[in-house]
Coordinates of C-alpha atoms in Angstrom, one line a residue:
X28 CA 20.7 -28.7 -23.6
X29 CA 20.5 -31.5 -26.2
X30 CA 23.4 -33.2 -27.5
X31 CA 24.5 -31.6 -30.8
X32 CA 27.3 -33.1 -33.5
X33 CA 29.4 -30.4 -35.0
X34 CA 31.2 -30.5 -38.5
X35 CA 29.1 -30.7 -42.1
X36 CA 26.3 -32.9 -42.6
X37 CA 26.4 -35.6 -46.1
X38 CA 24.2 -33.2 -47.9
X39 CA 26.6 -30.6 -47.4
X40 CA 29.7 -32.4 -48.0
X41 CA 28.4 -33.4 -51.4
X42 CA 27.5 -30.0 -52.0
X43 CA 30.5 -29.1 -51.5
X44 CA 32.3 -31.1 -53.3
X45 CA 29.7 -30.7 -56.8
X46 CA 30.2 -27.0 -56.3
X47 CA 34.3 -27.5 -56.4
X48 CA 34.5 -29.8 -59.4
X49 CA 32.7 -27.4 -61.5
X50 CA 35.3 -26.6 -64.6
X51 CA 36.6 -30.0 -64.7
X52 CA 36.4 -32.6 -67.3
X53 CA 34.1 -35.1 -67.5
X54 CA 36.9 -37.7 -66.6
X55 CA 38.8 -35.8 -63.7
X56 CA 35.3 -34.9 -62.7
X57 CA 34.2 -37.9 -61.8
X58 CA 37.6 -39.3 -60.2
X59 CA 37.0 -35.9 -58.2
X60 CA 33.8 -37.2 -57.2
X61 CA 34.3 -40.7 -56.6
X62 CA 37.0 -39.7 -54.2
X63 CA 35.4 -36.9 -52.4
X64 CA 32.5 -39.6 -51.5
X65 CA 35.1 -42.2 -50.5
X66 CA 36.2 -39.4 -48.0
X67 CA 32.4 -38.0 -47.1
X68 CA 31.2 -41.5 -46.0
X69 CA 34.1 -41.4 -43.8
X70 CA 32.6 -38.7 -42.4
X71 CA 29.1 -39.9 -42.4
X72 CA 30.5 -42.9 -40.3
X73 CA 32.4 -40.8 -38.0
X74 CA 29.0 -38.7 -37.5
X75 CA 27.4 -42.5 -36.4
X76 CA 30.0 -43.4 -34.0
X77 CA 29.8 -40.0 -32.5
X78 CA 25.9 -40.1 -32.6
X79 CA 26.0 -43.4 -30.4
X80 CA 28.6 -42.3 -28.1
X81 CA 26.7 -39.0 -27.5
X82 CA 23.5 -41.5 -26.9
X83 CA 21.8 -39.8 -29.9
X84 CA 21.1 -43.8 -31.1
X85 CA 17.1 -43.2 -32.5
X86 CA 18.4 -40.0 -34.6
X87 CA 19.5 -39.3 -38.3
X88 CA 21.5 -40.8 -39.4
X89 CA 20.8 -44.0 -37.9
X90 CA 18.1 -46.7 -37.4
X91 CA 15.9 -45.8 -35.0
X92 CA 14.6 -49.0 -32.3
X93 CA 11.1 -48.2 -33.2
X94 CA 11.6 -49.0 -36.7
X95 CA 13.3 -52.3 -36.1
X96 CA 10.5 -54.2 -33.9
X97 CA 7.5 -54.8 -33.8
X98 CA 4.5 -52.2 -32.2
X99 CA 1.4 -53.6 -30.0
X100 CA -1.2 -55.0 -32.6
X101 CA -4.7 -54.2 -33.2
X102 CA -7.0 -53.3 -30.2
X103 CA -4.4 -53.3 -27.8
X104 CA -6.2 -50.8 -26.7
X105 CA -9.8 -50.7 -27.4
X106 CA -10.8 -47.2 -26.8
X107 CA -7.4 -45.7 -27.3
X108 CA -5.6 -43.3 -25.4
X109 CA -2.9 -40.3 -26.4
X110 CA 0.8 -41.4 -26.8
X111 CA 2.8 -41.6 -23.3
X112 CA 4.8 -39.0 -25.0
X113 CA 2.8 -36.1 -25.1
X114 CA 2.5 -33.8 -21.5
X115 CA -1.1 -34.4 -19.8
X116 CA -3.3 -32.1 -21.0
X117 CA -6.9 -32.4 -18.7
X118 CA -9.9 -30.4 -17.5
X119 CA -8.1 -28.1 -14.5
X120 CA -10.3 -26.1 -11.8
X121 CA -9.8 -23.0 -9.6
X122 CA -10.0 -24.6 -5.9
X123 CA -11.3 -21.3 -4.2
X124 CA -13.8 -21.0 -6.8
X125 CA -16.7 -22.6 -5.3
X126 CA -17.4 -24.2 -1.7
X127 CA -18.1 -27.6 -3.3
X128 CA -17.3 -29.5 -6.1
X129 CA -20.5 -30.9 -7.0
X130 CA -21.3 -27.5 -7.5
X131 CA -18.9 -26.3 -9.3
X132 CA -16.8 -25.8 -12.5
X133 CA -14.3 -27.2 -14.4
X134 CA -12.0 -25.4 -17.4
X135 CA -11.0 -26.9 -20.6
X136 CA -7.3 -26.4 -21.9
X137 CA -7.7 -24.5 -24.9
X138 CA -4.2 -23.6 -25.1
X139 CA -2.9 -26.8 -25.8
X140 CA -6.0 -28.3 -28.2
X141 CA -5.9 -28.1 -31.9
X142 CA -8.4 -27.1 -35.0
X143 CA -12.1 -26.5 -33.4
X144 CA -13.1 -29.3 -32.0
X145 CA -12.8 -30.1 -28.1
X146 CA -12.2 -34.2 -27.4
X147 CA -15.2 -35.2 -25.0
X148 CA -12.8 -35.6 -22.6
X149 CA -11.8 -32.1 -22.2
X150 CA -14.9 -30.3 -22.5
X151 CA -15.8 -28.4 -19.8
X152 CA -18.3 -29.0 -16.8
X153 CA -20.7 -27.4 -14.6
X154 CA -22.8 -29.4 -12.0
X155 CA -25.5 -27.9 -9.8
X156 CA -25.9 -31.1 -7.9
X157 CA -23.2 -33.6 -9.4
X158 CA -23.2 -36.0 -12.3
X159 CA -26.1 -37.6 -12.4
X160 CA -25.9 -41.4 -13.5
X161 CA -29.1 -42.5 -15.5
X162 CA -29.8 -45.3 -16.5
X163 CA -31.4 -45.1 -20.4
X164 CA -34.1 -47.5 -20.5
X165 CA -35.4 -45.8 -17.7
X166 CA -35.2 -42.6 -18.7
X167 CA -37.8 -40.3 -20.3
X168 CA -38.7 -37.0 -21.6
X169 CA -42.1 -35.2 -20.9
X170 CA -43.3 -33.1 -23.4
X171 CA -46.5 -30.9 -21.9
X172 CA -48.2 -27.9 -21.0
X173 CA -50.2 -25.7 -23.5
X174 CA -50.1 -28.2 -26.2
X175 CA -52.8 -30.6 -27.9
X176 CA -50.7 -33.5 -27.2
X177 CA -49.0 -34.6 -24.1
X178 CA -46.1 -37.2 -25.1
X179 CA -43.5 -39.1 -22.8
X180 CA -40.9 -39.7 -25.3
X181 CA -38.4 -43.1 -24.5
X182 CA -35.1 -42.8 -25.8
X183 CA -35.9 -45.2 -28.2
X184 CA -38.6 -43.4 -29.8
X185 CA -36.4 -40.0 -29.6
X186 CA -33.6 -41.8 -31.5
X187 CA -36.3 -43.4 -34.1
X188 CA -36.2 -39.2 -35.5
X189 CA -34.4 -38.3 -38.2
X190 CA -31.4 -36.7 -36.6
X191 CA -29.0 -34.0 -37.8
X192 CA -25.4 -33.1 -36.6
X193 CA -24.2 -29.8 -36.4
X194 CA -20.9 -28.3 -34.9
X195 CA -21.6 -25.4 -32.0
X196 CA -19.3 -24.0 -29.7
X197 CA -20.9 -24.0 -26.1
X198 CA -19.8 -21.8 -23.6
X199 CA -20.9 -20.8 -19.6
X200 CA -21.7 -17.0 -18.9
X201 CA -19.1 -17.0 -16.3
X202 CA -16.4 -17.4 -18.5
X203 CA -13.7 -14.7 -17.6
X204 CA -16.2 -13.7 -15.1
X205 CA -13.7 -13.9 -12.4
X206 CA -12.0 -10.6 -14.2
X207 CA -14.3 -8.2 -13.9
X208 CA -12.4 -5.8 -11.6
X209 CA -9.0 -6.9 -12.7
X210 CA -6.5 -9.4 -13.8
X211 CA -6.3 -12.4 -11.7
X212 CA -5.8 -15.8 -13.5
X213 CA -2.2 -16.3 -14.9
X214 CA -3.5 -19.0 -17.4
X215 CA -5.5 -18.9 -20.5
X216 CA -7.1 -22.0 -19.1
X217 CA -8.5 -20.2 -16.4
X218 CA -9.4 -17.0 -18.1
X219 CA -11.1 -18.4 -21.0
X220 CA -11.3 -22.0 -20.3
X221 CA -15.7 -22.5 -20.0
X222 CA -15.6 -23.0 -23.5
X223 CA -15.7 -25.9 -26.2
X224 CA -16.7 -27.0 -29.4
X225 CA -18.2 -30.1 -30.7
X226 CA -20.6 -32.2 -33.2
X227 CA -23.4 -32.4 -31.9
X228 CA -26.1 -35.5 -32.9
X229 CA -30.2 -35.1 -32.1
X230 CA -33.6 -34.4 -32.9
X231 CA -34.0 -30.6 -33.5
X232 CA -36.7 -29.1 -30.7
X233 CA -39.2 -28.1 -33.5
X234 CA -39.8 -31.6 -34.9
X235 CA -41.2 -32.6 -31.2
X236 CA -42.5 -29.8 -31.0
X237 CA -44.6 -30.4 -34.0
X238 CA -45.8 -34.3 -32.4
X239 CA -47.3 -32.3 -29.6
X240 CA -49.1 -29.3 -31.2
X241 CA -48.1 -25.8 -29.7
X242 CA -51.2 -24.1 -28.1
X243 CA -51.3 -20.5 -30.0
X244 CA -51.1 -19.4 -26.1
X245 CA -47.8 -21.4 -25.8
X246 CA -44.7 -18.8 -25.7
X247 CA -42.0 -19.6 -23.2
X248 CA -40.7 -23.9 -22.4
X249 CA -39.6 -24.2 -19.3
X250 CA -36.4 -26.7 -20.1
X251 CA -35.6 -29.0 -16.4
X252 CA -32.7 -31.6 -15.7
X253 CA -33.0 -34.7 -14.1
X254 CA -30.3 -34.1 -11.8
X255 CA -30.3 -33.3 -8.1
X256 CA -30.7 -30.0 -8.1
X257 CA -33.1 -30.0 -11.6
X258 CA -31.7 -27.6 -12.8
X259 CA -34.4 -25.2 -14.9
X260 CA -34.1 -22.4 -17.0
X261 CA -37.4 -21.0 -19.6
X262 CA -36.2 -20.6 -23.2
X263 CA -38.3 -18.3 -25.8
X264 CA -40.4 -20.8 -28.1
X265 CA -38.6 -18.2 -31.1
X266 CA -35.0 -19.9 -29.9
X267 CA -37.0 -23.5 -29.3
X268 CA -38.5 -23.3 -32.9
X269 CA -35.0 -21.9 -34.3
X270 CA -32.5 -24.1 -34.1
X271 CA -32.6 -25.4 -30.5
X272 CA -31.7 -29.7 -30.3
X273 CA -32.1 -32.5 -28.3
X274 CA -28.9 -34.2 -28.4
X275 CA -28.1 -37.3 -27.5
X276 CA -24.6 -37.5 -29.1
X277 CA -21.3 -35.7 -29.4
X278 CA -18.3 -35.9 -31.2
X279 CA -19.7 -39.4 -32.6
X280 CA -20.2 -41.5 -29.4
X281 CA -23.0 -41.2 -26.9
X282 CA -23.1 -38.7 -24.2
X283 CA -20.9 -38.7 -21.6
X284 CA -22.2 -38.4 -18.0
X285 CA -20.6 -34.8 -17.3
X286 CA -22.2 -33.7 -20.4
X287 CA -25.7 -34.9 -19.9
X288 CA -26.0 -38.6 -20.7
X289 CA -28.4 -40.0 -21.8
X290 CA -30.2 -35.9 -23.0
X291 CA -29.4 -32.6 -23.0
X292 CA -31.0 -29.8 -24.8
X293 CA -28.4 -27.9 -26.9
X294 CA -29.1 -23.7 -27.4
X295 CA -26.6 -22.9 -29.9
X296 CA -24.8 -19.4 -29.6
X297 CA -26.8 -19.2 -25.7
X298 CA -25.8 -18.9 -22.1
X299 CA -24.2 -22.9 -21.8
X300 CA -26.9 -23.1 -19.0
X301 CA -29.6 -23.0 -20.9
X302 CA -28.8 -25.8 -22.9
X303 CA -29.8 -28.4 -20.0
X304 CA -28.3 -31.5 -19.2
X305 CA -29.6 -34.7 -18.3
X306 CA -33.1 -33.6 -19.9
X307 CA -36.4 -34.9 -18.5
X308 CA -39.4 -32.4 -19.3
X309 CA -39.9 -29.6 -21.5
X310 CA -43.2 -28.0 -20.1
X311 CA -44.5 -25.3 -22.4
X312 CA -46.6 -21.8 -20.6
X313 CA -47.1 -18.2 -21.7
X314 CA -44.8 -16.7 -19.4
X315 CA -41.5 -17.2 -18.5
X316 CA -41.1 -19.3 -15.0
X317 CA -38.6 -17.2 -13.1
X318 CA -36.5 -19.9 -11.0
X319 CA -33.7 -19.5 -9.3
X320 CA -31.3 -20.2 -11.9
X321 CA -32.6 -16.7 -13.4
X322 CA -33.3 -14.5 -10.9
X323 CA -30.7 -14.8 -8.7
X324 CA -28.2 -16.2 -10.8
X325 CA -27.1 -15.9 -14.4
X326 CA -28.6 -12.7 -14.5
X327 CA -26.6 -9.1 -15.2
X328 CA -26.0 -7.1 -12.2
X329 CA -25.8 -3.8 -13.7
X330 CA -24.0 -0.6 -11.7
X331 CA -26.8 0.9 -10.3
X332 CA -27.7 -2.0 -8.5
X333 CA -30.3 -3.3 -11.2
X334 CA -29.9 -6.4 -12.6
X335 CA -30.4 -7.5 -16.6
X336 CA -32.5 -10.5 -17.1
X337 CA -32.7 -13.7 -20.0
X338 CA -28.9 -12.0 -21.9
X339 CA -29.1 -15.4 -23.3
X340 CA -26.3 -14.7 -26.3
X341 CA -23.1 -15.3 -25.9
X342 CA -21.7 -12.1 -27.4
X343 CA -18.8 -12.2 -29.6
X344 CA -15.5 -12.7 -28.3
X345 CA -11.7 -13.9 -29.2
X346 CA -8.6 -14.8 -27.0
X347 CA -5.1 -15.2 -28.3
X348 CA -3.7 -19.0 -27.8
X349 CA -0.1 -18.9 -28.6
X350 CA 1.9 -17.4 -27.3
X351 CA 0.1 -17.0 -23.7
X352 CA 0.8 -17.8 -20.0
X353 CA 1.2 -21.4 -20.7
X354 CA 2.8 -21.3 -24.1
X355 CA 5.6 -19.1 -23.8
X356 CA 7.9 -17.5 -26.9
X357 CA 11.1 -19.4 -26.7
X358 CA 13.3 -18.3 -29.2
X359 CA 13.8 -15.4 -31.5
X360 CA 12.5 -15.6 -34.6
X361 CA 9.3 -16.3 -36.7
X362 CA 6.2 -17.1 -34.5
X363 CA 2.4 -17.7 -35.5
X364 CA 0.2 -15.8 -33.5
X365 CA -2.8 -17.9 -33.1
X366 CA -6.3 -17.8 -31.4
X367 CA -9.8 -18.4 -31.3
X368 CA -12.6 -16.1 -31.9
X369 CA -16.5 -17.0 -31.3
X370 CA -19.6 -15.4 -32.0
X371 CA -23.5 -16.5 -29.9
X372 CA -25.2 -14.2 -33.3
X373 CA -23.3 -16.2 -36.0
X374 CA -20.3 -16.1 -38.0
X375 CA -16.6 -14.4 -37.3
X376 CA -16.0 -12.6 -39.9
X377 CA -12.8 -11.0 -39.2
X378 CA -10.0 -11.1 -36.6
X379 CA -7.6 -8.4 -36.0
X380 CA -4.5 -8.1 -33.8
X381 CA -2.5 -5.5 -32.0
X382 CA 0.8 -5.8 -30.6
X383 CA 0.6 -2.3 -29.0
X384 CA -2.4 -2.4 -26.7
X385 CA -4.8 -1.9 -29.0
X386 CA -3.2 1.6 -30.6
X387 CA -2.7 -0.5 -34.3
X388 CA -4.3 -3.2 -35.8
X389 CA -3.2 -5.6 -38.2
X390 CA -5.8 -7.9 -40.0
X391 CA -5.4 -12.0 -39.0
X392 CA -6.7 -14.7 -41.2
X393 CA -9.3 -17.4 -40.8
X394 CA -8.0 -20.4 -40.6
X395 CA -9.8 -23.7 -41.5
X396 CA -13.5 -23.9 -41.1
X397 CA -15.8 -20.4 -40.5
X398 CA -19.2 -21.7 -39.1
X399 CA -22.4 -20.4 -37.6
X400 CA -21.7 -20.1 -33.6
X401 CA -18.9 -22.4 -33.7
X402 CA -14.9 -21.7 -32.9
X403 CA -13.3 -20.6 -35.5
X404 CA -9.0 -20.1 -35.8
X405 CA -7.1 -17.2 -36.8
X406 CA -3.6 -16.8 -37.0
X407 CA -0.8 -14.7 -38.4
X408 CA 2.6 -14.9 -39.1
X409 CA 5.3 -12.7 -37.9
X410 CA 8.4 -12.3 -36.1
X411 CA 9.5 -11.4 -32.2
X412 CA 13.3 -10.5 -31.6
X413 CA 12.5 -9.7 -27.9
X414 CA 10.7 -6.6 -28.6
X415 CA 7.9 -6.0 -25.4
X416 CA 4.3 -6.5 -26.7
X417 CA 0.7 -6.2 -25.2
X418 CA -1.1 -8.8 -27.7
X419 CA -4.6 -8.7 -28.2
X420 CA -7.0 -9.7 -30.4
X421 CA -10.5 -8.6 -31.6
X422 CA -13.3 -10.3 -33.2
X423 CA -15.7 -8.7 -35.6
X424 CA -19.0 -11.1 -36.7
X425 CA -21.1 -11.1 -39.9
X426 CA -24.0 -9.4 -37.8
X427 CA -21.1 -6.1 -38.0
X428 CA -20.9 -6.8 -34.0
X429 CA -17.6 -5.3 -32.7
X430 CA -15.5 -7.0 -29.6
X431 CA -15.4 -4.3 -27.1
X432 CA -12.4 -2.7 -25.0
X433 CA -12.8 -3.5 -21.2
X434 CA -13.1 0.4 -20.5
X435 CA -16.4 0.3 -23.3
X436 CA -17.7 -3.0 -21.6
X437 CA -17.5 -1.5 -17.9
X438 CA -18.7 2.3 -18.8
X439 CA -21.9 0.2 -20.1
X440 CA -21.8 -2.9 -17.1
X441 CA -19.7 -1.4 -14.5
X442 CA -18.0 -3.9 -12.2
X443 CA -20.4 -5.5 -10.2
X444 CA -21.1 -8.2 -12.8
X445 CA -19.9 -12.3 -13.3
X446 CA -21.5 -12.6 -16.7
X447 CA -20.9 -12.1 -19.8
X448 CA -17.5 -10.7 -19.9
X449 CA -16.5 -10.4 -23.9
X450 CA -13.6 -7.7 -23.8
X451 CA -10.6 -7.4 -25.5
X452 CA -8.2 -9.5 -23.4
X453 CA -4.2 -8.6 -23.1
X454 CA -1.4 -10.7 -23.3
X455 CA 2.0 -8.3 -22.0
X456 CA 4.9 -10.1 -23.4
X457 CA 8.3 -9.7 -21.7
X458 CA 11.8 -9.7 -23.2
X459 CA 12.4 -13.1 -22.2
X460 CA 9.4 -14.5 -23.7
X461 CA 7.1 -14.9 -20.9
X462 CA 3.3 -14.5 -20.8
X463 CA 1.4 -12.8 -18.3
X464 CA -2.2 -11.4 -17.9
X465 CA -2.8 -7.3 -17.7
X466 CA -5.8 -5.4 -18.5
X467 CA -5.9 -2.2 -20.4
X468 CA -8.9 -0.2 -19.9

């Protein structure tokens, strides 16, 4: 419990004593007044010599020590880092989750990050074989197949293009996979976490594509990674020729390692593994190539035992951040509901929330900037007085595409599935204020 000083503060002592001279003359008026703020600076000293005694010595009314010295100067810190004040907010992973971590996943905290825009050093990862460390000058991208013009590109004559920057949110299949037959993960981070947002810098696909002349034959571009495992996945030329980049920069500053450095490719609105990291050839054929990546994984496996094939869109989807399992309601009182909603077709155009499981639905507000395939905030204002909720959100985009319930998601997928898992997702909020995951089917 923090230390609190009881009695009226200054303001309210003056208020006071303004409201009880009212009806005198101008003369007693002010001896009234001059006397009454004789006695409330009294007061206001008394309130100081309590405040240090109570160790209260950086608040109002006093000085506080940072204001009376001097701070470190400039480039203390070259690159910069968050204050020492604020908790440690990092990537997290589920340890059970895979059998290695070179092969594995890590989860980005949405719940505690702010606006759209996920810091590089929170974004999330997915290695196949590990982070690959490249060295630039010796790295190169092979452009060939069905085209008139073979080309090994340096990343010197990549970054000599005329390059565009676009926000896209980027997200792996998987995300929420882990849910499929019931709630398990009591943290937002874990449930939604394979997701993040940035600026994104490069050379749009279509503008190499155009140096190396597209054989009418050509149809399919087989995308491979430099990595250990090179990691491959064939993208429709349609998507390649859309708005598909090569990206050699995010957030304003190069590439980091876990996200590719020195190339990726970058699919926006697509399966996160499609958009290939550490990119060394783009090989382009009339059929799609079938590896491993695609058969046997990322790929739908349907209740009947089939399996669904190339889902590359990231449907739409939303997930309430505050309150949730690691952001609590605390007090009674107003609250701002808040989230993130996400479409792989486009735009969010409207987010709606329900406090009753779904029964009601009260419309949310966009908050900040609405972009193509990018995160966008909602939010809404009301109040909690320790009434039981089961929160949810739902996500409509401009293509009329509506979020589904788990129940409509599983009559279509069944169970059997890791992909693609875009339902309606439940908060149950207790009378204490605590968050914890359910499903509603």
């Amino acid at each position: 419990m923090s230390n609190q000083i009881k009695g009226p503060s200054t303001r309210e002592l003056m208020a006071q004593l303004a409201k009880e001279s009212e009806g005198l003359s101008i003369r007693d008026r002010r001896d009234f007044l001059k006397k009454g703020m004789l006695a409330a600076g009294a007061v206001a000293t008394s309130v100081v010599a309590e405040s240090a005694v109570a160790g209260n010595s950086n608040l109002p009314p006093l000085e506080p020590a940072w204001g009376r010295q001097l701070g470190a100067g400039v480039v203390d810190k070259p690159y910069g880092s968050p204050s020492a004040y604020e908790r440690e907010v990092v990537r997290r992973t589920v340890p059970w989750l895979t059998a290695e971590s070179i092969a594995s996943i890590s989860m980005t905290p949405i719940q505690d990050l702010k606006g759209i825009i996920t810091p590089n050093g929170l974004v999330f990862e997915r290695y196949h074989a590990g982070v690959a460390q490249i060295n630039p000058e010796e790295h190169r991208l092979m452009i060939h197949g069905l085209v008139e013009r073979p080309i090994i590109f340096t990343m010197e004559d990549l970054m000599r293009f005329p390059s565009v920057s676009e926000i896209k949110f980027i997200e792996c299949p998987a995300n929420g996979g882990m849910e499929w037959k019931g709630a398990q993960m009591e943290a937002l981070q874990f449930t939604h976490g394979m997701l993040s947002c940035c600026e994104w810098t490069g050379v749009p696909l279509r503008v190499l594509l155009e140096e190396v002349g597209v054989k009418p034959e050509g149809k399919w571009i087989l995308a491979e990674g430099a990595d250990g495992s090179h990691m491959s996945r064939s993208i429709p030329l349609e998507k390649a020729l859309d708005d598909t980049l090569v990206v050699y920069a995010q957030n304003g500053e190069m590439l980091r390692p876990e996200q590719g450095y020195p190339l990726r490719l970058l699919n926006p609105g697509w399966e996160g593994n499609t958009s290939i990291k550490w990119l060394r050839r783009l090989e382009i054929g009339d059929k799609p190539w079938y590896h491993r990546e695609e058969t046997s994984k990322y790929t739908d496996l349907m209740a009947d035992g089939r399996a669904r094939k190339f889902t590359f869109v990231q449907e739409t989807n939303s997930v309430i951040t505050n309150p949730c399992p690691e952001k609590p309601i605390i007090k009674n009182g107003l609250i701002e509901i808040e989230g993130i909603a996400w479409s792989g077709r486009g735009k969010v155009k409207q987010v709606d929330i329900s406090f009753d499981g779904g029964v009601s639905w009260v419309p949310a507000s966009l908050k900040g900037l609405v972009l193509d395939k990018a995160l966008t905030r909602f939010s809404l204002v009301t109040k909690w007085d320790g009434q039981p909720w089961l929160l949810q959100s739902r996500a409509i985009d401009e293509t009329g595409y509506v979020q589904p319930t788990l129940g409509q998601l599983r009559e279509i997928r069944g169970t059997n599935s890791i992909y693609h898992k875009n339902s309606i997702h439940t908060w149950k909020v207790a009378a204490n204020g605590g968050i914890s995951n359910v499903q509603i089917s």
